[in-house]
Coordinates of N, CA, C and O in Angstrom, one line a residue:
X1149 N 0.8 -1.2 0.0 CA 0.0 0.0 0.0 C 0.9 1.2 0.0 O 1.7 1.3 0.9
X1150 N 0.8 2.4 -0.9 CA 0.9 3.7 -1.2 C 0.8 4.7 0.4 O -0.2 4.9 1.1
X1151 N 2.1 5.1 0.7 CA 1.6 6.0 2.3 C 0.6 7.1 1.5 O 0.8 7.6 0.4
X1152 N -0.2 7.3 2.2 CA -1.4 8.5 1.9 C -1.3 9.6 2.7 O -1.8 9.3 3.8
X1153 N -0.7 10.8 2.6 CA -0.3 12.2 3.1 C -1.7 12.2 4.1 O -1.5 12.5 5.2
X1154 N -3.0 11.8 3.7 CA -4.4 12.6 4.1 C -4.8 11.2 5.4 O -5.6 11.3 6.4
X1155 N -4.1 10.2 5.2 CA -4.3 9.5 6.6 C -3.3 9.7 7.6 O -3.6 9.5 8.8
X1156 N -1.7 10.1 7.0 CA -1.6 10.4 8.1 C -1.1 11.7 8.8 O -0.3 11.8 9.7
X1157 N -1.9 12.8 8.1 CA -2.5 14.0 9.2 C -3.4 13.5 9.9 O -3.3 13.7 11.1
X1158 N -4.5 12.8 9.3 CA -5.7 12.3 10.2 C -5.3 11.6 11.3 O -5.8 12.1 12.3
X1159 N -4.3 10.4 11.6 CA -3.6 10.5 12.3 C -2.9 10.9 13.5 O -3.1 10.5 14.6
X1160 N -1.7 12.1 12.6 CA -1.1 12.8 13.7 C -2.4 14.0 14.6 O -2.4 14.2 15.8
X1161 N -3.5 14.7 13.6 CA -3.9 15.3 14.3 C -5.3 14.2 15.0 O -5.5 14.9 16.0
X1162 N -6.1 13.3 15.0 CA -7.1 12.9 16.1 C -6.4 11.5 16.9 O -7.2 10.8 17.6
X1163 N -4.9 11.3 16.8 CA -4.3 10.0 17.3 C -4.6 10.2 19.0 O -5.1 9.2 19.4
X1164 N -4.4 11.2 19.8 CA -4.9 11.5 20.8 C -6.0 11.8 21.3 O -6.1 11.8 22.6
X1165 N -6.9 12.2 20.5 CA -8.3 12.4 20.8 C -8.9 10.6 20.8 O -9.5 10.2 21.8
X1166 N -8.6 9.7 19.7 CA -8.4 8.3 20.0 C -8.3 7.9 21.1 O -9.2 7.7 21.8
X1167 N -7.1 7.7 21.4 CA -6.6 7.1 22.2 C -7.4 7.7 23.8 O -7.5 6.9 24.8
X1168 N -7.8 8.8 23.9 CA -8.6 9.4 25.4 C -10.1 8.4 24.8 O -10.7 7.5 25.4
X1169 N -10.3 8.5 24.2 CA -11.7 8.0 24.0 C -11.6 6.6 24.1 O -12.5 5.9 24.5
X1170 N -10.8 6.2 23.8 CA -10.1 4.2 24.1 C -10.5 3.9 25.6 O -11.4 3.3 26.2
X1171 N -9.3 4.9 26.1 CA -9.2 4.7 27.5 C -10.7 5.0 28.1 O -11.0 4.0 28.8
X1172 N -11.7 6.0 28.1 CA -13.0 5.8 28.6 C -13.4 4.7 28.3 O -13.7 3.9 29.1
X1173 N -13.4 4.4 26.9 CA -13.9 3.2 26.3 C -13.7 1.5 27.3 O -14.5 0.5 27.5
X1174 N -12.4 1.6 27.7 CA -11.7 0.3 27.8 C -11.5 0.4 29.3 O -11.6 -0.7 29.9
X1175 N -11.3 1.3 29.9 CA -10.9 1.8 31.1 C -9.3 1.2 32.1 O -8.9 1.0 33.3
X1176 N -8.8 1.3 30.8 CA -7.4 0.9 31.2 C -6.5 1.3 29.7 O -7.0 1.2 28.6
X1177 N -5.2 1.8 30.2 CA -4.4 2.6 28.8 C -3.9 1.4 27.7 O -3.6 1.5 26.5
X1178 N -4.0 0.1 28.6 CA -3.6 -0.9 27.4 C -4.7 -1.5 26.7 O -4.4 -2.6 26.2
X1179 N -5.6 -1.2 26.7 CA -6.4 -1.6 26.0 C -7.0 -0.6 25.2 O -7.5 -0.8 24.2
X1180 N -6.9 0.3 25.5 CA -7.1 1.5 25.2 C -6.2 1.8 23.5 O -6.6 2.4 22.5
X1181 N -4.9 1.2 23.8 CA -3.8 1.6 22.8 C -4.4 0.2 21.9 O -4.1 0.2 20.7
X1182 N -4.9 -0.6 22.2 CA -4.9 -1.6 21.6 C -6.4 -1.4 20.5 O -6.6 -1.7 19.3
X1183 N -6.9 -1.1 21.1 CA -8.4 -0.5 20.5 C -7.9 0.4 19.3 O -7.9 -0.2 18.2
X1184 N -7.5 1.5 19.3 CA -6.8 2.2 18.6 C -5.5 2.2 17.6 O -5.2 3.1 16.8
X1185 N -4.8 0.8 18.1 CA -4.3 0.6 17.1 C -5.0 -0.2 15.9 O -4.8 0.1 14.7
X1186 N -5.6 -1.0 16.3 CA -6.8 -2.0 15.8 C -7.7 -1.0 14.8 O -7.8 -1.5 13.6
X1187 N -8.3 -0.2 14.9 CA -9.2 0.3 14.5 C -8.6 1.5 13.3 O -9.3 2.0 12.4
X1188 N -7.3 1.8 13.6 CA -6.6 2.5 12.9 C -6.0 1.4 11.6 O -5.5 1.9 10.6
X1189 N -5.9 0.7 11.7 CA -5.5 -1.0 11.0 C -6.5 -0.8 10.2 O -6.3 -0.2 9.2
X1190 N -7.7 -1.1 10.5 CA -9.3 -1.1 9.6 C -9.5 0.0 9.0 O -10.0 0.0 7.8
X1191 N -9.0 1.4 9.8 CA -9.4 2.7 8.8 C -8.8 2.7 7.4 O -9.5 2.8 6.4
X1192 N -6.9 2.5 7.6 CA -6.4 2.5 6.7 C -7.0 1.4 5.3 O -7.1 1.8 4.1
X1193 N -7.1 0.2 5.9 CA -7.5 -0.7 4.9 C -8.8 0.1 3.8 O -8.7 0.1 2.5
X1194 N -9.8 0.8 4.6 CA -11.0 1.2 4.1 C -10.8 2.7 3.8 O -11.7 3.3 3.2
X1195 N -9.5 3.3 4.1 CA -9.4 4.5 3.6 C -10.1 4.8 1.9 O -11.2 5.4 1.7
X1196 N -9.5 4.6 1.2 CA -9.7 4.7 -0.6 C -11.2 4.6 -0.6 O -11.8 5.4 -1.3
X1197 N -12.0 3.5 0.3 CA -13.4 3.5 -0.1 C -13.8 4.6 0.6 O -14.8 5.0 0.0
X1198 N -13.4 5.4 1.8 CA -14.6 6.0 2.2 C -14.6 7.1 1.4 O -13.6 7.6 0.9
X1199 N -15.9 7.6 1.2 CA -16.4 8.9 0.3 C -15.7 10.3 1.1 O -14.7 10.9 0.7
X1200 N -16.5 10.5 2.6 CA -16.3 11.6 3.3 C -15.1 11.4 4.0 O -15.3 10.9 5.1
X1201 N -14.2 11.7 3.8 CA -13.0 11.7 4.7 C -13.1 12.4 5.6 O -12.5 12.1 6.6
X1202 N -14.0 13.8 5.7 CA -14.3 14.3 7.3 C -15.1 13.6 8.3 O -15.3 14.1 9.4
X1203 N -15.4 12.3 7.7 CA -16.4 11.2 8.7 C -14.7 10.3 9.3 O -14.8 9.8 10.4
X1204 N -13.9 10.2 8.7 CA -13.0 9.1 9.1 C -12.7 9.0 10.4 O -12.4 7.8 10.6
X1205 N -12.7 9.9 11.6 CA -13.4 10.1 13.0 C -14.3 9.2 13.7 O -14.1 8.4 14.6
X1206 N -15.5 9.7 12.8 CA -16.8 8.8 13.6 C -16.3 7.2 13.0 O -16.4 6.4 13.9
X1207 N -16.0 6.5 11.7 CA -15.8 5.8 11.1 C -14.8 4.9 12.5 O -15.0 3.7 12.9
X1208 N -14.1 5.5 12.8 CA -12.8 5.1 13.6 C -13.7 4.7 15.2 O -13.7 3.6 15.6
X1209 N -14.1 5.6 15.9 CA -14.4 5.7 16.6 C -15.4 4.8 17.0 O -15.4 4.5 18.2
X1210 N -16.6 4.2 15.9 CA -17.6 3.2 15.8 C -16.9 2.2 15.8 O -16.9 1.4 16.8
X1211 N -16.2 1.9 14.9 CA -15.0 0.8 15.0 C -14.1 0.2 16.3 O -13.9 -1.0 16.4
X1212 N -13.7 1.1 17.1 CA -13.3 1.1 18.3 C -14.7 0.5 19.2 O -14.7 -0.7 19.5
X1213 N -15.5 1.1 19.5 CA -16.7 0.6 20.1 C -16.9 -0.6 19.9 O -17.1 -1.4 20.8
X1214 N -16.9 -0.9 18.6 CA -17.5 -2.8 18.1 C -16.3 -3.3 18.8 O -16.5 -4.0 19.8
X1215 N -14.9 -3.1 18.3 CA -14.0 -4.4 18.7 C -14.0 -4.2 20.6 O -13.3 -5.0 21.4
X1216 N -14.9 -3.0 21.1 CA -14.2 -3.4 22.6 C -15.2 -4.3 22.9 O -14.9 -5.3 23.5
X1217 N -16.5 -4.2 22.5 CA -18.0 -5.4 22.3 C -17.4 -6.5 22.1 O -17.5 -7.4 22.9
X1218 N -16.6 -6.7 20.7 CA -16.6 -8.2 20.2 C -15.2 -8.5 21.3 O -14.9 -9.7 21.5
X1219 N -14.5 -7.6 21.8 CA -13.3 -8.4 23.1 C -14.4 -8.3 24.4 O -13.8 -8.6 25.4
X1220 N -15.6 -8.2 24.6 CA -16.1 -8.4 25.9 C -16.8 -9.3 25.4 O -16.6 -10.2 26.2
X1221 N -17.5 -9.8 24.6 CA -18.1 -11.4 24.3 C -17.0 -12.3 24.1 O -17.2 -13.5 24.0
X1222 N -16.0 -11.9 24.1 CA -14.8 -12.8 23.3 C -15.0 -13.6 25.1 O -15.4 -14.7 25.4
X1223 N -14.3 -12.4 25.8 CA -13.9 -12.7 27.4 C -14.7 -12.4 28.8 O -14.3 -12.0 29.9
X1224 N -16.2 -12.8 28.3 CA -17.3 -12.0 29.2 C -17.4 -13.5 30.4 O -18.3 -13.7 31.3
X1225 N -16.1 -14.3 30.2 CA -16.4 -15.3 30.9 C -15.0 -14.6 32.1 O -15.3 -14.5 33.3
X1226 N -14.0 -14.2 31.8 CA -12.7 -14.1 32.3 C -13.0 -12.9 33.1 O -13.9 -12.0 32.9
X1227 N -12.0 -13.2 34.2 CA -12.4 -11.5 35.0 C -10.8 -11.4 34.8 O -10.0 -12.4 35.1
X1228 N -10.4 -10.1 34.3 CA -9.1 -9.7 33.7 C -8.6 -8.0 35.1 O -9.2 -6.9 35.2
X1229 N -7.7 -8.3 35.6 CA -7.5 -7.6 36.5 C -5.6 -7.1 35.9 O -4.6 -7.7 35.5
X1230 N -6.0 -5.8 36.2 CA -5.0 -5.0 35.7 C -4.0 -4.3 37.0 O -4.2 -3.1 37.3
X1231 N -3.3 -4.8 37.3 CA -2.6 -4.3 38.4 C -1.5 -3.6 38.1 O -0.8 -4.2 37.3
X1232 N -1.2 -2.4 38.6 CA 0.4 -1.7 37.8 C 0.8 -2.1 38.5 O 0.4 -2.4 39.7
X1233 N 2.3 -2.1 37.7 CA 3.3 -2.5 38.5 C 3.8 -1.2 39.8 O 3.5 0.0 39.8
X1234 N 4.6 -1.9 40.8 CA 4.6 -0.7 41.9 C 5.7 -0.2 41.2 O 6.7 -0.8 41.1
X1235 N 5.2 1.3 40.6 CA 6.8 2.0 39.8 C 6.5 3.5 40.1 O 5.3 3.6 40.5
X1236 N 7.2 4.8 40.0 CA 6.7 5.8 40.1 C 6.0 6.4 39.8 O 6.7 6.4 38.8
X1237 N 4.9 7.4 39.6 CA 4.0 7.7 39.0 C 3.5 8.8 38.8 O 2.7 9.0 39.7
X1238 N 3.5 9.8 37.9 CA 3.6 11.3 38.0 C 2.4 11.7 37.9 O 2.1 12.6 38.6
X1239 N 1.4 11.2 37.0 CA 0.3 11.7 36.8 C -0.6 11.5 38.3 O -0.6 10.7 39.3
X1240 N -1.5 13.2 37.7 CA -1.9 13.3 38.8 C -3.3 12.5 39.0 O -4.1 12.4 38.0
X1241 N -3.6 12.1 40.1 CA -4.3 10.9 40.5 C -5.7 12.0 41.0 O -5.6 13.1 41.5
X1242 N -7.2 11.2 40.7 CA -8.0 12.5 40.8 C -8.4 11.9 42.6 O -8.1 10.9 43.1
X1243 N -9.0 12.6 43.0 CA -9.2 12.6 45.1 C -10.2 12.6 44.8 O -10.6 13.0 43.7
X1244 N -11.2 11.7 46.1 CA -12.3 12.1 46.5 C -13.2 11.4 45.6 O -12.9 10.3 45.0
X1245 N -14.5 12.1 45.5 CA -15.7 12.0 44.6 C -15.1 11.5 43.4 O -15.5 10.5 42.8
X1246 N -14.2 12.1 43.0 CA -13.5 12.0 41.2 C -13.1 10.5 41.0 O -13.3 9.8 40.1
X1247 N -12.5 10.2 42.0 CA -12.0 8.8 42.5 C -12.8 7.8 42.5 O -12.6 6.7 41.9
X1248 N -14.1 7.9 43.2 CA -14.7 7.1 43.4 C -15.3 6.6 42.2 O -15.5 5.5 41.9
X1249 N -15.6 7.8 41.2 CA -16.7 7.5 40.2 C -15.9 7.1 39.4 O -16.5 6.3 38.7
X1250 N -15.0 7.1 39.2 CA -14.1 6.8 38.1 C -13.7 4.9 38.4 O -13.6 4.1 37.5
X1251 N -13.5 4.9 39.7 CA -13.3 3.1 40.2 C -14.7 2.7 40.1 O -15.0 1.5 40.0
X1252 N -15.8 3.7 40.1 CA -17.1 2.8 39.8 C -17.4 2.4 38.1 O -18.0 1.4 37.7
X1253 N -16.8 3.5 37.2 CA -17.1 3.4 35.6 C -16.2 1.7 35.4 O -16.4 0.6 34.9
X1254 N -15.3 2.1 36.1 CA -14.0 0.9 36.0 C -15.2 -0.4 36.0 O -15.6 -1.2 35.2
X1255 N -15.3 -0.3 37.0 CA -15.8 -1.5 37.5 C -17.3 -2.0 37.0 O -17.7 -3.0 37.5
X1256 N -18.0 -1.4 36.3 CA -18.9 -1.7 35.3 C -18.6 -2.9 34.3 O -17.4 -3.2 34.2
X1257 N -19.3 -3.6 33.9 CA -19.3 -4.6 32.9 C -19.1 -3.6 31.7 O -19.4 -2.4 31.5
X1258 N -18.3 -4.6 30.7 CA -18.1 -3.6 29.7 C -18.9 -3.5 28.8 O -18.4 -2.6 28.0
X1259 N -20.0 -4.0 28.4 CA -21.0 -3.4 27.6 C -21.9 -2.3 28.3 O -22.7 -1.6 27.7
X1260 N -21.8 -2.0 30.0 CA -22.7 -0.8 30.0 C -21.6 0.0 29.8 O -21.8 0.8 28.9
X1261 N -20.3 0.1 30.4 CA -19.5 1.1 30.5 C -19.2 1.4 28.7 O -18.7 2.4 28.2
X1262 N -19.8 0.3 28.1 CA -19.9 1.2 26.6 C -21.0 1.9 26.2 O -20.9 2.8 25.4
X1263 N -22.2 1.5 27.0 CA -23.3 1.8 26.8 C -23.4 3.9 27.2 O -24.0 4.7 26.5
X1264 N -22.7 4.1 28.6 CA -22.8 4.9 29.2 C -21.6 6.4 28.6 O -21.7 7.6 28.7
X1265 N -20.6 5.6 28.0 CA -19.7 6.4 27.2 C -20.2 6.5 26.0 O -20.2 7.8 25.8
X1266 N -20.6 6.0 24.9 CA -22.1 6.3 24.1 C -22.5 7.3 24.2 O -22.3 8.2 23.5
X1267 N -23.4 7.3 25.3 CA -24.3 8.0 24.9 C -23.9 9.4 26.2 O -24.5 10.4 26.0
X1268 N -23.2 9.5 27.1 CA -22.5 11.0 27.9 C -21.4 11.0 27.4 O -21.2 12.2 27.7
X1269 N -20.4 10.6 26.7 CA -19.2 11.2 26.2 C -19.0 11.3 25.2 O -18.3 12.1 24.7
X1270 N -20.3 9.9 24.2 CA -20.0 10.7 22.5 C -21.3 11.6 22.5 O -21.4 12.5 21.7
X1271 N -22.3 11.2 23.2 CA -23.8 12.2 23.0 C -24.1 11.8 21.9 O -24.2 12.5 20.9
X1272 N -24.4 10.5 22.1 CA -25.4 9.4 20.6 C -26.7 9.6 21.3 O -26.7 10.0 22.5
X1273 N -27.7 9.3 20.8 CA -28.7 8.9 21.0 C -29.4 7.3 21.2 O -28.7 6.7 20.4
X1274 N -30.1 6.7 21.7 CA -30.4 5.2 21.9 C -29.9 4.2 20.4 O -29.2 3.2 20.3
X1275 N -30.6 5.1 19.5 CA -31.0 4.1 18.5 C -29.2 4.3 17.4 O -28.6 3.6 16.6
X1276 N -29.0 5.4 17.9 CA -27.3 5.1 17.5 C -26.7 4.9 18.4 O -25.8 5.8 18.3
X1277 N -26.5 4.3 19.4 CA -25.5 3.2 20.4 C -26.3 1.6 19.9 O -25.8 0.5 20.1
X1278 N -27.5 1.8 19.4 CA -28.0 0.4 19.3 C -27.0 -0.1 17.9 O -26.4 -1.2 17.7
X1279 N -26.9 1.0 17.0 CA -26.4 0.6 16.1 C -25.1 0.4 15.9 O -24.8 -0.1 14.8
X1280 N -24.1 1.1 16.9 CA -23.0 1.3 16.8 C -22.7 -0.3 17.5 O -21.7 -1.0 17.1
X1281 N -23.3 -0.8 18.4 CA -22.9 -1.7 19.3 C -23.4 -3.2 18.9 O -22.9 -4.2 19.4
X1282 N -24.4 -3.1 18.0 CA -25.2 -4.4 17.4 C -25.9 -4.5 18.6 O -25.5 -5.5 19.2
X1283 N -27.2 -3.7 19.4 CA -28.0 -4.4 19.9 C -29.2 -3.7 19.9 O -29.3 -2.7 19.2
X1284 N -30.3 -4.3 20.8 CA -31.3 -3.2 20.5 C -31.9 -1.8 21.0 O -31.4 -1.4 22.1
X1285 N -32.5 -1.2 20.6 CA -32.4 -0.1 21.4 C -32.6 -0.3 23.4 O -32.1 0.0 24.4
X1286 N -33.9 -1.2 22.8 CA -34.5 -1.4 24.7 C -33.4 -2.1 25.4 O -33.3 -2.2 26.6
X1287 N -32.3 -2.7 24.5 CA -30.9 -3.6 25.8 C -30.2 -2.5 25.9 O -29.2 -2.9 26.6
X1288 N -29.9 -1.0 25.3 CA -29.3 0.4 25.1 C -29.9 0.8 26.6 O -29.4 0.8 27.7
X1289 N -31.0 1.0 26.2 CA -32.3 1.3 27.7 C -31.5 0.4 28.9 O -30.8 1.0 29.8
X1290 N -31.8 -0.5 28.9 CA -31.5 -1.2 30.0 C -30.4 -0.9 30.2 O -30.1 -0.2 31.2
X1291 N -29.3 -1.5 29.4 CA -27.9 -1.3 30.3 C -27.7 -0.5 30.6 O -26.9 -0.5 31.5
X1292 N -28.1 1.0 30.3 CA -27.5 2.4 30.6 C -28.5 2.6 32.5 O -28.2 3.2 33.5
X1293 N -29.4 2.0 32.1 CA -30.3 2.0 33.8 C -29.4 1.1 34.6 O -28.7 1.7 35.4
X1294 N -29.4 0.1 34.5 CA -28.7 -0.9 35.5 C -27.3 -0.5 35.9 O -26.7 -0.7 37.0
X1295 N -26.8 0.2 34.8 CA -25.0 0.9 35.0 C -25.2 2.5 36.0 O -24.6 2.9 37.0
X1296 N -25.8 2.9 35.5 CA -26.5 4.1 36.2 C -26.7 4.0 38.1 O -26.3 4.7 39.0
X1297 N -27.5 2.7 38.0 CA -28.2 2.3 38.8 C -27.1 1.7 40.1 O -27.4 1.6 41.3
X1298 N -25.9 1.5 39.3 CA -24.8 0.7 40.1 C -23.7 1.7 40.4 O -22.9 1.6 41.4
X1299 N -23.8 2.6 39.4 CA -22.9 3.9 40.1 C -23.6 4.8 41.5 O -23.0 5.4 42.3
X1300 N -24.8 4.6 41.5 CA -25.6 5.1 42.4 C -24.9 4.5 43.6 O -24.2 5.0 44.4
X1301 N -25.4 3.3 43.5 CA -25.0 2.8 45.1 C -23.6 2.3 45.0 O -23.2 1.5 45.9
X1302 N -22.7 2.9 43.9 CA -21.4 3.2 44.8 C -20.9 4.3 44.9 O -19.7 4.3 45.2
X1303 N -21.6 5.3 44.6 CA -21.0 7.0 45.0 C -22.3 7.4 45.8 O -23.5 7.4 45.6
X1304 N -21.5 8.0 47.1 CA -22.8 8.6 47.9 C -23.2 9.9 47.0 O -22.5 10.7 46.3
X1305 N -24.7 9.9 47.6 CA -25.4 11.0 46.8 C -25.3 12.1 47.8 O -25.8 13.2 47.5
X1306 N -24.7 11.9 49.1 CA -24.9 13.0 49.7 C -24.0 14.3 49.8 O -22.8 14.1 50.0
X1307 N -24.4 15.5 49.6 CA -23.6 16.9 49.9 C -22.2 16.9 50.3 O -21.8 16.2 51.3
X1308 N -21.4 17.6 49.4 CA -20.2 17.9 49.9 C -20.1 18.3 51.1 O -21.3 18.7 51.0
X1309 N -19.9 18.6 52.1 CA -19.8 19.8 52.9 C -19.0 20.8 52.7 O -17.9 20.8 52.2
X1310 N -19.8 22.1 53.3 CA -19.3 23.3 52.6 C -17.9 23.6 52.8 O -17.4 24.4 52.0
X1311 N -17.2 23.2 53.6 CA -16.2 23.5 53.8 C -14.8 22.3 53.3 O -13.8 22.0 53.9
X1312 N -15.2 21.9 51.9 CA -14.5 21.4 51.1 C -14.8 21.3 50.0 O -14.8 20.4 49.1
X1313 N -15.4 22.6 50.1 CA -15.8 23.4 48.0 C -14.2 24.3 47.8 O -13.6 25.0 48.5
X1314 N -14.1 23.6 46.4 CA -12.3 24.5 45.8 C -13.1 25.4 45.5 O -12.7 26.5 45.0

């Protein structure tokens, strides 16, 4: 295959917008890189066919979605635990409330945590997460309730107190 100048600007400029959207997606950076390399594999293949090259984005991005689907039926039997290694660590780590919700998205099955990244972080609507994901709208319905439903009772709902507003 011919390098194509116009895939890779596309590329260098949405390679990190990817890859943050992986990591919601996957909720870990290696899976996340692996999504994205994967799906960047398929764009190129399908580059020449697509019409709109300003779609190659959403094109990528739907693509990422299916293969994290078809790796959670692949391994919907395996519980896969990601432990870092004890090494230093610079990034900053979020406290509190931020923490919590974030070890609760984690901890989602991964078809709602795809369900719920769908439809609040890309702002699809039902009937396109139904379609992005192969299911139907009303199992869209549901998982996004039951995921919803499970962040509830692990993030208290109750009031900050006032005297630990930044």
């Amino acid at each position: 295959m011919e390098p194509d100048p116009h895939f890779a600007e596309f590329v260098a400029e949405r390679g990190d917008a990817l890859l943050r959207y992986g990591y919601v997606l996957a909720g870990n950076p290696h899976d996340a890189a692996d999504l994205v390399q994967e799906a960047l594999l398929k764009l190129r293949a399908a580059w020449p066919r697509l019409r709109r090259k300003e779609n190659a984005e959403s094109y990528a991005r739907t693509t990422m979605a299916r293969l994290h689907i078809a790796a959670w039926r692949l391994r919907r039997r395996e519980r896969l635990v990601w432990d870092l290694p004890e090494l230093e660590h610079h990034d900053q780590v979020p406290d509190g409330d931020e923490q919590r919700m974030w070890q609760a998205v984690a901890g989602l099955p991964r078809k709602q945590r795809a369900v719920l990244v769908l439809r609040y972080y890309e702002q699809l609507a039902d009937a396109e997460i139904a379609a992005v994901l192969g299911i139907s709208s009303g199992t869209v319905r549901s998982q996004a309730a039951r995921a919803l439903d499970k962040l509830r009772t692990a993030i208290p709902t109750e009031p900050m107190p006032r005297g630990n507003l930044r």
